[in-house]
């Protein structure tokens, strides 16, 4: 375990030093800060637009960070040959992979926490600190996004064990996009009586087997507080378990592939 | 390693089954119920690119920008372009009440032919949009009120529906901020024939308004209280003069009331197809005061969900932006002046709105005193007690109300002046139709005599003139 933590902490340090990630983070934070100026676009819906937009900024920025952070992780180590200095020590490959993943997730968590703090500050300045309960409510979505991005990072690290970073970027990004649409597409296909049975079957299969990122898009009740959610906490626990299960699948898959790979 | 690999694959399989089961049985049903962008499911009207935009984040912002864009389409009169925006915005952000209410109004009112006659085929989807808006925004009165208003004003039939929607609006607290909107329930109750309930509701509003005024004696609160008082006064006078109290208390036969004896409106009508898709509608309506509008309907004989004098407007839950292209439904009001109506309806320039693809058509004339203005109702009563017609009085098609209802038939060939009707002018009319004569000394100013039977003559008799003013 100490080995894994050691690799993870080194990875966090590396991630924080990477300029490209810091630039993406900076852009995200800047957008969050100027977001209140764009609420004029919707009469009577300023608050709704502001929450929707800021959560969208966090989600998009986090997704880009998660992918950029992880796609280069393993290939860079191999390319620079730094992996040899690690693997020649008493470090198993699986420990290396898991350590790298945990480091990436920790770095991601730090960056998302920073963005969430900016989000809360923006709202505290605009709406006043007296509405603390709403600010806490606001932080719920980034918490779910964190699970979502951890899953995305697992997808990217899985692919990074056998494809090049560029391919991995599009593969992970594409899977994230498709995974975000799964529930909606599945809903359309299953509720349409004219959908072919084959399409319905495929949609059911895809919705069951492939990683479903849409589960973590829980903005609706936060953006529109009038909406009543049944068993909200249970839902959050379930999707977190789902995320952990899927991260487990991807890491195990990555370990199997990485173990066989010649470096 | 081989053994380990098998174990790892086993672990993966177990995890995959666990994740799949969790997704299918627990997560997806809950997500669909609570977190789906639109709880009713996605609209099949949205194209894949619209779907992509929707799911790419920034839904509310995009919805706002789209609505700003729609505003420019309103300005330029490009009404068709607004429809998909309405649908997309309400899907992206189902909490945009303004878009729901404006969209509902736009769909129901703004699609008109060259003569500004609205396309009633759009009313059911407009109602469906209102219903969806109310379901998505149950915490505010707004969409309940707006949907009620569509029933009350645009459809003006099946008034129980307007009453139901207004009552649901009143259950929401935020309607308290706009006191005047509450009054409309009383009007809807009157149109629904619930006169006692309408009065009771006004009395309740007055009690509430007095309490509010006591707490805050501002000018606005005083005005609100005074308006309700005035409405109650007017209503009590009407209830008295229209014999409502006498009927309820059983002494109607002991006095003279404005609704007695029932007045024969002497309805007759003739429809001439002057040119292909051009109708001339003439007829008699023996009521001198202005304010009578007789509903005219031309529809396919097999028009879906048709009922006498209208249709079942809320039969669909689908907000279709493209109503069926092969059905024809024309509805208009025939304005009565000097005891006759004479109206030309030109449908020839709007082939999309009036496709006329069916072989047979039904023409309906419908008059319901519940929709009449107060000065006509003063004679006819709320339910038509003071109105009759020896040929076309109908007490069945609108239970509880005495209405005038007549039907005629036309064929497609007649309507399009085809076949044997190329040279012959199709004319259909009620059996009692007599062409109303224009009187030589007919006053230019419309006389407004009492509608009491002894002073009102037939369609060909001169109207009594007003005494010259001094």
XYZ file of C-alpha atoms in Angstrom:
733
model
C 0.000 0.000 0.000
C 2.904 2.302 0.821
C 4.224 1.801 -2.683
C 0.896 2.758 -4.225
C 0.605 5.866 -2.047
C 4.133 6.852 -2.882
C 3.455 6.619 -6.648
C 0.175 8.446 -6.162
C 1.753 11.341 -4.287
C 4.469 11.671 -6.961
C 1.743 11.711 -9.622
C -0.120 14.490 -7.827
C 3.063 16.564 -7.737
C 3.638 15.952 -11.445
C 0.067 16.879 -12.292
C 0.188 20.122 -10.385
C 3.387 21.090 -12.196
C 1.910 20.467 -15.646
C 1.242 23.825 -17.280
C -1.396 22.608 -19.682
C -3.570 21.432 -16.816
C -3.069 24.666 -14.943
C -4.103 26.651 -18.034
C -7.275 24.602 -18.435
C -7.976 25.103 -14.748
C -7.352 28.819 -15.022
C -9.739 29.135 -17.964
C -12.386 27.247 -15.998
C -11.942 29.475 -12.965
C -12.062 32.601 -15.138
C -15.294 31.475 -16.738
C -16.756 30.791 -13.304
C -15.818 34.275 -12.184
C -17.394 36.038 -15.174
C -20.457 33.792 -15.332
C -22.719 36.171 -13.334
C -22.356 38.707 -16.154
C -24.077 36.375 -18.616
C -27.268 35.881 -16.648
C -28.922 38.764 -18.505
C -29.536 36.278 -21.281
C -32.562 34.939 -19.524
C -35.239 37.136 -18.061
C -36.651 35.930 -14.728
C -34.282 32.937 -14.893
C -31.028 34.580 -13.846
C -30.370 32.265 -10.952
C -31.284 29.198 -12.964
C -28.983 30.191 -15.804
C -26.158 31.065 -13.421
C -26.278 27.727 -11.600
C -26.701 25.766 -14.813
C -23.832 27.552 -16.478
C -21.373 27.376 -13.592
C -22.040 23.689 -13.039
C -21.595 23.173 -16.777
C -18.242 24.974 -16.655
C -17.055 22.796 -13.789
C -18.173 19.644 -15.553
C -16.619 20.502 -18.898
C -13.346 21.744 -17.421
C -13.088 18.698 -15.177
C -13.698 16.348 -18.096
C -10.925 17.976 -20.138
C -8.564 17.893 -17.156
C -9.411 14.248 -16.414
C -8.684 13.163 -19.965
C -5.569 15.296 -20.516
C -4.196 14.264 -17.142
C -4.534 10.525 -17.681
C -3.998 9.906 -21.389
C -0.298 10.796 -21.145
C 0.342 9.154 -17.819
C 1.533 5.672 -18.839
C 2.801 6.451 -22.373
C 4.962 9.319 -21.065
C 6.538 7.081 -18.455
C 7.348 4.552 -21.159
C 8.564 7.132 -23.659
C 10.858 8.833 -21.150
C 11.920 5.433 -19.854
C 11.312 6.571 -16.284
C 9.152 3.498 -15.869
C 12.277 1.340 -15.815
C 13.614 3.074 -12.736
C 10.335 2.348 -11.002
C 9.724 -1.193 -12.144
C 13.277 -2.287 -11.359
C 12.477 -1.617 -7.710
C 10.187 -3.970 -5.785
C 7.097 -2.453 -7.414
C 4.523 -4.585 -9.143
C 2.997 -3.334 -12.379
C -0.471 -3.339 -10.904
C 0.801 -1.223 -8.028
C 2.233 1.223 -10.523
C -1.036 1.441 -12.452
C -3.223 1.799 -9.382
C -0.836 4.355 -7.869
C -0.905 6.387 -11.057
C -4.692 6.249 -11.137
C -5.091 7.273 -7.511
C -2.636 10.124 -8.039
C -4.588 11.335 -11.052
C -7.853 11.173 -9.106
C -6.325 13.053 -6.187
C -5.010 15.788 -8.497
C -8.378 15.947 -10.189
C -10.055 16.208 -6.802
C -7.820 19.115 -5.833
C -8.595 21.000 -9.025
C -12.324 20.327 -8.770
C -12.278 21.422 -5.146
C -10.681 24.684 -6.212
C -13.354 25.253 -8.843
C -16.105 24.407 -6.355
C -14.681 26.936 -3.898
C -14.744 29.588 -6.638
C -18.315 28.566 -7.491
C -19.424 28.906 -3.873
C -17.610 32.238 -3.568
C -19.300 33.592 -6.692
C -22.677 32.659 -5.270
C -21.860 33.899 -1.798
C -20.932 37.276 -3.309
C -23.965 37.422 -5.541
C -26.659 35.956 -3.334
C -25.254 36.718 0.114
C -23.786 34.390 2.689
C -27.079 34.107 4.558
C -28.197 31.375 2.152
C -25.609 28.890 3.367
C -27.919 25.914 2.963
C -28.212 26.687 -0.730
C -24.466 26.952 -1.059
C -24.083 23.525 0.491
C -26.743 22.248 -1.905
C -24.750 23.729 -4.737
C -21.672 21.692 -3.813
C -23.640 18.464 -4.234
C -23.344 18.452 -8.023
C -19.528 18.836 -8.071
C -19.335 15.925 -5.625
C -21.187 13.736 -8.128
C -19.088 15.160 -10.943
C -16.019 14.026 -9.040
C -17.235 10.428 -9.128
C -18.045 10.884 -12.793
C -14.579 12.249 -13.558
C -12.929 9.480 -11.540
C -14.755 7.039 -13.800
C -13.613 8.985 -16.848
C -10.039 8.930 -15.575
C -10.323 5.150 -15.158
C -11.554 4.865 -18.756
C -8.628 6.957 -19.988
C -6.047 5.048 -17.950
C -7.485 1.753 -19.184
C -7.089 2.852 -22.791
C -3.643 4.322 -22.083
C -2.326 0.813 -21.458
C -2.680 -0.107 -25.118
C -3.345 2.950 -27.335
C -1.448 6.143 -28.100
C -2.368 9.357 -26.234
C -3.995 11.021 -29.252
C -6.214 8.033 -29.977
C -6.918 7.721 -26.288
C -7.987 11.392 -26.116
C -10.665 10.913 -28.737
C -11.600 7.452 -27.507
C -12.115 8.560 -23.912
C -13.734 11.849 -24.949
C -16.059 10.033 -27.309
C -16.986 7.434 -24.731
C -17.679 10.217 -22.226
C -19.939 12.002 -24.686
C -21.761 8.838 -25.674
C -21.947 7.717 -22.045
C -23.513 11.043 -21.153
C -26.204 10.520 -23.778
C -26.930 6.867 -23.031
C -29.806 7.370 -20.652
C -31.500 9.876 -22.912
C -31.027 7.800 -26.052
C -32.181 4.712 -24.251
C -35.244 6.601 -23.057
C -36.065 7.728 -26.606
C -35.604 4.311 -28.131
C -37.391 2.346 -25.429
C -40.350 4.731 -25.270
C -40.828 4.824 -29.019
C -43.164 1.992 -30.057
C -41.860 2.202 -33.624
C -38.249 1.470 -32.682
C -36.994 -1.812 -34.182
C -36.532 -4.628 -31.687
C -32.857 -4.867 -32.661
C -32.285 -1.186 -31.837
C -34.083 -1.618 -28.519
C -31.988 -4.663 -27.719
C -28.768 -2.876 -28.580
C -29.774 0.184 -26.547
C -30.558 -2.010 -23.545
C -27.240 -3.808 -23.901
C -25.279 -0.567 -24.222
C -27.111 1.056 -21.341
C -26.384 -1.943 -19.143
C -22.817 -2.792 -20.049
C -20.998 0.402 -20.999
C -20.014 3.066 -18.441
C -22.937 5.409 -17.971
C -21.813 8.950 -17.266
C -25.337 10.393 -17.463
C -26.100 8.943 -14.033
C -24.005 11.689 -12.495
C -25.762 14.589 -14.197
C -27.796 15.497 -11.149
C -28.013 19.237 -11.807
C -31.764 19.428 -12.410
C -32.999 19.610 -8.815
C -30.134 21.921 -7.867
C -30.852 24.286 -10.727
C -34.610 24.061 -10.196
C -35.210 23.755 -6.461
C -38.967 23.212 -6.946
C -38.298 19.683 -8.150
C -38.890 17.005 -5.556
C -36.460 14.101 -5.616
C -37.396 10.779 -4.115
C -34.711 8.912 -2.148
C -32.029 11.339 -3.215
C -29.318 10.105 -0.827
C -29.943 6.483 -1.801
C -29.537 7.452 -5.437
C -26.219 9.165 -4.738
C -24.959 6.131 -2.827
C -26.012 3.812 -5.641
C -24.321 5.781 -8.397
C -21.190 6.052 -6.284
C -21.165 2.254 -5.848
C -21.783 1.911 -9.577
C -18.832 4.198 -10.255
C -16.575 2.239 -7.912
C -17.602 -1.059 -9.515
C -16.876 0.278 -12.959
C -13.586 1.837 -11.905
C -12.702 -1.595 -10.506
C -13.534 -3.258 -13.834
C -11.436 -0.785 -15.797
C -8.464 -0.969 -13.430
C -8.498 -4.770 -13.429
C -8.762 -4.725 -17.227
C -5.901 -2.235 -17.391
C -3.786 -4.358 -15.065
C -4.347 -7.466 -17.218
C -3.339 -5.621 -20.383
C -0.465 -3.684 -18.819
C 0.924 -6.843 -17.285
C 1.338 -8.398 -20.719
C 2.680 -5.294 -22.379
C 6.353 -5.026 -23.214
C 7.816 -1.783 -21.964
C 0.174 -15.740 -13.946
C -2.322 -17.809 -15.907
C -4.217 -18.615 -12.752
C -4.114 -14.990 -11.681
C -5.368 -13.841 -15.054
C -8.328 -16.179 -14.865
C -9.090 -14.838 -11.407
C -8.858 -11.257 -12.660
C -11.217 -12.010 -15.519
C -13.560 -13.602 -13.013
C -13.412 -10.502 -10.834
C -14.095 -8.327 -13.875
C -17.089 -10.426 -14.860
C -18.537 -10.266 -11.344
C -18.031 -6.496 -11.190
C -19.575 -6.065 -14.644
C -22.653 -8.068 -13.727
C -22.961 -6.098 -10.478
C -22.640 -2.747 -12.249
C -25.084 -3.786 -14.977
C -27.674 -4.999 -12.511
C -27.325 -1.864 -10.431
C -27.706 0.295 -13.514
C -30.778 -1.491 -14.892
C -32.697 -2.193 -11.729
C -31.920 0.683 -9.411
C -30.178 3.622 -11.046
C -31.898 4.090 -14.394
C -35.504 4.013 -13.102
C -34.599 6.532 -10.424
C -32.693 8.739 -12.870
C -35.585 8.703 -15.298
C -38.019 9.693 -12.581
C -35.963 12.355 -10.873
C -33.097 13.595 -12.977
C -34.058 13.288 -16.639
C -34.000 16.700 -18.333
C -37.677 16.343 -19.158
C -39.595 14.018 -16.931
C -42.086 13.023 -19.588
C -39.351 11.593 -21.752
C -37.559 13.059 -24.687
C -39.429 14.572 -27.516
C -39.017 12.727 -30.738
C -39.265 16.133 -32.417
C -35.694 16.913 -31.451
C -33.017 16.182 -33.997
C -29.795 14.408 -32.974
C -27.785 17.639 -33.105
C -30.275 19.296 -30.795
C -29.968 16.334 -28.472
C -26.211 16.657 -28.502
C -26.374 20.339 -27.649
C -28.757 19.545 -24.861
C -26.521 16.995 -23.259
C -23.289 18.932 -23.648
C -23.949 21.007 -20.541
C -25.017 24.648 -20.299
C -28.615 23.660 -20.896
C -30.161 26.634 -19.178
C -27.804 29.109 -20.808
C -28.437 27.675 -24.255
C -32.157 27.770 -23.533
C -31.855 31.458 -22.608
C -29.878 32.305 -25.721
C -32.316 30.409 -27.905
C -35.225 32.302 -26.431
C -33.504 35.609 -27.122
C -33.110 34.407 -30.703
C -36.793 33.492 -30.831
C -37.630 37.057 -29.880
C -36.073 38.300 -33.106
C -38.213 35.804 -35.044
C -41.292 37.255 -33.365
C -40.216 40.698 -34.513
C -39.789 39.606 -38.100
C -42.977 37.540 -38.137
C -41.123 34.308 -38.841
C -43.513 32.312 -36.690
C -42.649 28.891 -38.049
C -39.034 29.287 -36.922
C -40.170 29.878 -33.351
C -41.870 26.510 -32.959
C -38.769 24.303 -32.787
C -37.128 26.849 -30.490
C -40.054 26.674 -28.109
C -39.793 22.908 -28.055
C -36.057 22.888 -27.641
C -36.032 25.528 -24.918
C -38.755 23.823 -22.883
C -36.881 20.586 -23.194
C -33.520 22.075 -22.273
C -34.986 23.969 -19.374
C -38.457 22.795 -18.360
C -38.597 25.541 -15.742
C -38.803 28.384 -18.262
C -42.392 29.313 -17.541
C -42.297 32.318 -19.852
C -41.411 30.097 -22.766
C -44.218 27.685 -21.946
C -46.820 30.432 -21.624
C -45.631 32.444 -24.635
C -45.239 29.251 -26.632
C -48.725 28.076 -25.778
C -50.199 31.424 -26.780
C -48.128 31.489 -29.959
C -49.140 28.020 -31.061
C -52.814 28.549 -30.273
C -53.276 32.057 -31.618
C -50.656 33.064 -34.143
C -50.992 30.550 -36.941
C -53.621 32.170 -39.062
C -54.799 32.228 -42.633
C -54.858 35.276 -44.891
C -58.010 36.485 -43.127
C -56.446 36.213 -39.656
C -58.521 33.143 -38.835
C -56.495 30.969 -36.515
C -55.665 27.384 -37.298
C -57.581 25.451 -34.664
C -55.675 22.274 -35.410
C -52.900 23.834 -33.321
C -55.056 24.225 -30.217
C -54.657 20.612 -28.947
C -50.835 20.766 -29.064
C -50.949 24.199 -27.415
C -53.026 22.713 -24.605
C -50.602 19.800 -24.349
C -47.742 22.283 -23.982
C -49.639 24.065 -21.227
C -50.279 20.779 -19.468
C -46.629 19.834 -19.726
C -45.614 23.256 -18.416
C -47.926 22.866 -15.439
C -46.596 19.379 -14.700
C -43.024 20.607 -14.839
C -43.752 23.679 -12.729
C -46.259 22.576 -10.127
C -44.972 25.056 -7.538
C -46.335 28.125 -9.330
C -49.831 29.119 -10.427
C -48.702 30.485 -13.776
C -49.101 27.587 -16.190
C -52.332 26.459 -14.515
C -53.713 29.956 -14.993
C -52.461 30.269 -18.574
C -53.907 26.906 -19.561
C -57.193 27.874 -17.924
C -57.142 31.108 -19.883
C -56.720 29.187 -23.158
C -59.829 27.180 -22.316
C -61.718 30.249 -21.196
C -60.811 32.625 -23.993
C -59.640 30.715 -27.041
C -61.670 27.529 -26.818
C -64.619 29.029 -24.926
C -66.326 25.681 -24.617
C -66.358 22.854 -22.094
C -66.057 25.531 -19.427
C -65.566 22.967 -16.673
C -62.003 22.621 -17.951
C -61.339 26.347 -17.470
C -62.830 26.097 -13.977
C -60.591 23.135 -13.114
C -57.420 24.863 -14.302
C -58.245 28.135 -12.527
C -59.009 26.213 -9.353
C -55.650 24.487 -9.563
C -53.995 27.879 -10.083
C -55.692 29.138 -6.935
C -54.231 26.293 -4.920
C -50.786 27.841 -5.507
C -49.735 30.485 -3.020
C -48.003 32.779 -5.480
C -51.277 33.764 -7.134
C -51.894 35.912 -4.039
C -49.522 38.482 -5.468
C -51.844 39.130 -8.409
C -55.269 39.450 -6.819
C -57.089 40.409 -10.024
C -56.305 37.068 -11.613
C -58.323 35.265 -8.987
C -61.554 36.960 -10.128
C -61.493 35.058 -13.374
C -62.567 31.857 -11.659
C -65.897 33.484 -10.905
C -66.391 34.338 -14.579
C -65.460 30.795 -15.558
C -67.924 29.418 -13.017
C -70.662 31.590 -14.514
C -69.857 30.337 -17.996
C -70.041 26.838 -16.592
C -73.530 27.542 -15.269
C -72.406 27.503 -11.616
C -73.916 30.856 -10.706
C -74.203 30.217 -6.989
C -70.610 29.011 -6.809
C -69.498 32.091 -8.731
C -71.178 34.387 -6.201
C -69.814 32.405 -3.262
C -66.351 32.681 -4.701
C -66.680 36.450 -5.069
C -67.855 36.666 -1.449
C -64.852 34.667 -0.322
C -62.553 36.926 -2.312
C -64.189 39.957 -0.719
C -63.654 38.578 2.778
C -60.000 37.925 1.933
C -59.580 41.354 0.339
C -61.048 43.061 3.393
C -58.614 41.251 5.664
C -55.712 42.272 3.444
C -56.962 45.872 3.373
C -57.228 45.958 7.152
C -53.612 44.870 7.455
C -52.346 47.137 4.711
C -54.694 49.988 3.757
C -52.835 50.798 0.567
C -54.517 52.171 -2.552
C -53.990 48.928 -4.465
C -55.643 46.840 -1.757
C -58.509 49.303 -1.508
C -59.004 49.148 -5.278
C -59.007 45.378 -5.220
C -61.627 45.291 -2.477
C -63.768 47.884 -4.284
C -63.555 45.981 -7.584
C -64.760 42.774 -5.954
C -67.569 44.672 -4.241
C -68.572 46.165 -7.559
C -68.495 42.730 -9.210
C -70.721 41.341 -6.477
C -73.178 44.235 -6.838
C -73.409 43.707 -10.585
C -73.817 40.003 -10.163
C -76.574 40.328 -7.576
C -78.488 42.666 -9.890
C -78.090 40.211 -12.752
C -79.128 37.276 -10.602
C -82.205 39.184 -9.584
C -83.168 40.487 -13.030
C -82.494 37.189 -14.720
C -84.829 35.498 -12.269
C -82.158 33.379 -10.669
C -83.261 34.051 -7.077
C -86.930 33.644 -8.033
C -86.194 30.303 -9.688
C -84.184 29.075 -6.710
C -86.822 30.206 -4.233
C -89.740 28.934 -6.308
C -91.625 32.179 -7.135
C -90.536 32.663 -10.712
C -94.137 32.553 -11.938
C -95.126 35.411 -9.663
C -93.059 38.117 -11.298
C -91.702 39.410 -14.568
C -88.100 38.742 -15.249
C -85.914 39.734 -18.170
C -85.598 36.160 -19.350
C -89.367 35.646 -19.646
C -90.834 34.686 -22.017
C -88.073 32.891 -23.935
C -87.158 34.851 -27.022
C -87.166 33.116 -30.413
C -83.906 33.925 -32.126
C -85.255 32.761 -35.483
C -82.054 31.244 -36.726
C -81.678 30.344 -40.378
C -78.653 30.046 -42.619
C -77.543 29.580 -46.170
C -74.092 28.661 -47.431
C -73.133 29.419 -51.011
C -69.884 28.224 -52.567
C -69.196 31.297 -54.689
C -65.815 30.135 -55.931
C -63.623 27.140 -55.149
C -63.007 27.283 -51.404
C -64.855 30.572 -51.060
C -68.026 30.480 -48.992
C -70.672 33.100 -48.494
C -72.675 32.563 -45.335
C -75.899 34.438 -44.863
C -78.594 34.059 -42.305
C -80.965 35.494 -39.793
C -80.580 35.964 -36.088
C -83.456 37.835 -34.610
C -81.490 39.719 -31.972
C -81.110 43.431 -32.506
C -78.389 44.418 -30.008
C -74.871 43.909 -31.282
C -72.718 41.333 -29.599
C -73.991 38.046 -30.990
C -71.416 35.833 -32.622
C -72.550 32.517 -33.998
C -69.872 29.870 -34.200
C -69.375 28.543 -37.708
C -67.478 25.307 -38.265
C -66.557 23.563 -41.472
C -64.809 20.245 -40.933
C -64.176 16.848 -42.409
C -67.199 14.653 -41.773
C -64.862 12.151 -40.084
C -62.752 14.735 -38.275
C -61.028 12.999 -35.326
C -62.399 13.841 -31.875
C -65.137 16.053 -33.318
C -68.135 16.811 -31.106
C -71.170 18.912 -32.074
C -70.090 22.535 -32.117
C -66.399 21.860 -31.561
C -63.978 19.093 -30.784
C -62.445 17.357 -27.809
C -59.561 19.772 -27.592
C -57.465 18.001 -24.989
C -57.424 14.534 -26.496
C -53.679 14.630 -27.098
C -50.680 14.880 -24.789
C -48.300 15.304 -27.682
C -46.873 18.731 -28.340
C -46.747 18.162 -32.050
C -45.420 21.164 -33.922
C -46.846 19.852 -37.124
C -50.531 18.990 -36.954
C -51.839 16.405 -39.424
C -51.724 17.940 -42.886
C -54.693 16.052 -44.287
C -57.451 17.246 -41.976
C -59.598 20.331 -42.391
C -61.163 22.283 -39.583
C -62.367 25.861 -40.002
C -63.895 27.768 -37.125
C -64.990 31.372 -37.082
C -67.551 33.662 -35.503
C -70.377 35.102 -37.565
C -70.973 38.615 -36.314
C -74.644 39.579 -36.233
C -75.642 43.078 -37.212
C -79.171 44.322 -37.812
C -80.501 40.857 -37.146
C -78.639 39.083 -39.876
C -75.191 37.815 -40.692
C -73.484 37.914 -44.018
C -69.920 36.725 -44.184
C -67.516 35.671 -46.866
C -64.947 33.052 -45.889
C -62.128 32.727 -48.351
C -60.075 29.582 -47.849
C -58.654 29.472 -51.348
C -55.356 31.148 -50.462
C -54.406 28.782 -47.625
C -54.064 25.308 -49.019
C -51.924 24.107 -46.109
C -54.453 25.148 -43.531
C -57.438 23.914 -45.531
C -56.240 20.849 -47.440
C -59.779 19.537 -48.119
C -58.704 16.010 -48.912
C -61.826 14.233 -47.612
C -64.908 13.587 -49.752
C -67.522 14.902 -47.288
C -67.765 17.939 -45.043
C -70.011 19.074 -42.253
C -70.997 22.657 -41.601
C -72.096 23.473 -38.072
C -73.709 26.571 -36.623
C -73.507 26.765 -32.868
C -74.548 29.372 -30.361
C -74.104 28.948 -26.635
C -75.512 31.778 -24.464
C -72.940 30.948 -21.816
C -70.359 32.657 -24.017
C -72.590 35.642 -24.782
C -71.753 39.136 -23.516
C -73.636 40.272 -20.387
C -76.140 42.499 -22.165
C -77.265 39.560 -24.312
C -77.213 37.232 -21.330
C -79.511 39.665 -19.533
C -82.198 38.420 -21.888
C -81.024 34.886 -22.575
C -79.939 34.045 -19.042
C -76.803 32.158 -18.119
C -78.038 28.879 -19.512
C -80.290 30.082 -22.311
C -83.495 30.036 -20.240
C -84.599 33.197 -22.022
C -83.768 31.926 -25.508
C -85.513 29.575 -27.855
C -85.730 28.667 -31.494
C -88.565 26.674 -32.959
C -86.207 24.847 -35.315
C -82.759 24.603 -33.829
C -82.932 24.759 -30.040
C -80.837 21.950 -28.627
C -80.725 20.908 -24.993
C -78.648 17.771 -25.427
C -75.280 18.604 -26.924
C -74.283 20.821 -23.991
C -75.972 19.360 -20.908
C -77.410 22.055 -18.676
C -77.421 24.667 -21.387
C -79.926 25.562 -24.107
C -77.979 26.132 -27.294
C -78.726 26.712 -30.944
C -77.258 24.060 -33.196
C -77.739 23.421 -36.896
C -75.822 21.376 -39.432
C -75.470 21.364 -43.193
C -73.468 19.174 -45.518
C -71.125 19.831 -48.396
C -69.130 17.538 -50.620
C -65.560 18.032 -51.723
C -66.708 18.537 -55.295
C -69.058 21.268 -54.154
C -66.399 22.932 -52.039
C -63.832 22.844 -54.831
C -66.381 23.483 -57.588
C -65.451 20.371 -59.480
C -67.364 17.830 -61.537
C -71.003 18.772 -61.928
C -70.390 21.915 -59.830
C -68.074 23.651 -62.291
C -70.934 25.635 -63.744
C -73.516 25.238 -61.008
C -73.278 27.220 -57.781
C -73.665 24.936 -54.779
C -76.078 26.313 -52.232
C -77.019 24.556 -49.013
C -79.393 26.045 -46.484
C -81.593 25.345 -43.523
C -85.181 24.489 -44.499
C -86.513 27.689 -42.906
C -84.129 30.007 -44.709
C -85.665 33.192 -46.091
C -83.271 35.794 -47.464
C -83.257 38.696 -45.018
C -84.175 41.904 -46.822
C -82.149 45.023 -46.422
C -84.590 47.672 -45.340
C -84.702 50.971 -47.102
C -84.865 53.013 -43.932
C -82.522 50.820 -41.992
C -80.705 53.090 -39.598
C -76.992 53.403 -40.045
C -76.612 53.566 -36.335
C -77.297 50.228 -34.734
C -80.363 50.505 -32.601
C -80.234 48.854 -29.226
C -83.791 48.171 -28.122
C -84.847 45.774 -25.437
C -84.807 42.173 -26.545
C -88.139 41.554 -24.900
C -90.385 39.554 -27.167
C -93.058 42.191 -27.541
C -90.615 44.766 -28.928
C -88.445 42.537 -31.083
C -89.731 41.733 -34.505
C -88.811 39.234 -37.184
C -85.798 39.621 -39.413
C -87.708 41.553 -42.043
C -89.400 44.041 -39.781
C -87.860 47.459 -39.271
C -85.931 47.929 -36.085
C -87.239 50.530 -33.696
C -85.102 53.608 -33.885
C -83.508 55.392 -31.019
C -85.091 58.626 -29.925
C -83.071 61.519 -31.315
C -80.760 63.003 -28.781
C -81.415 66.535 -27.606
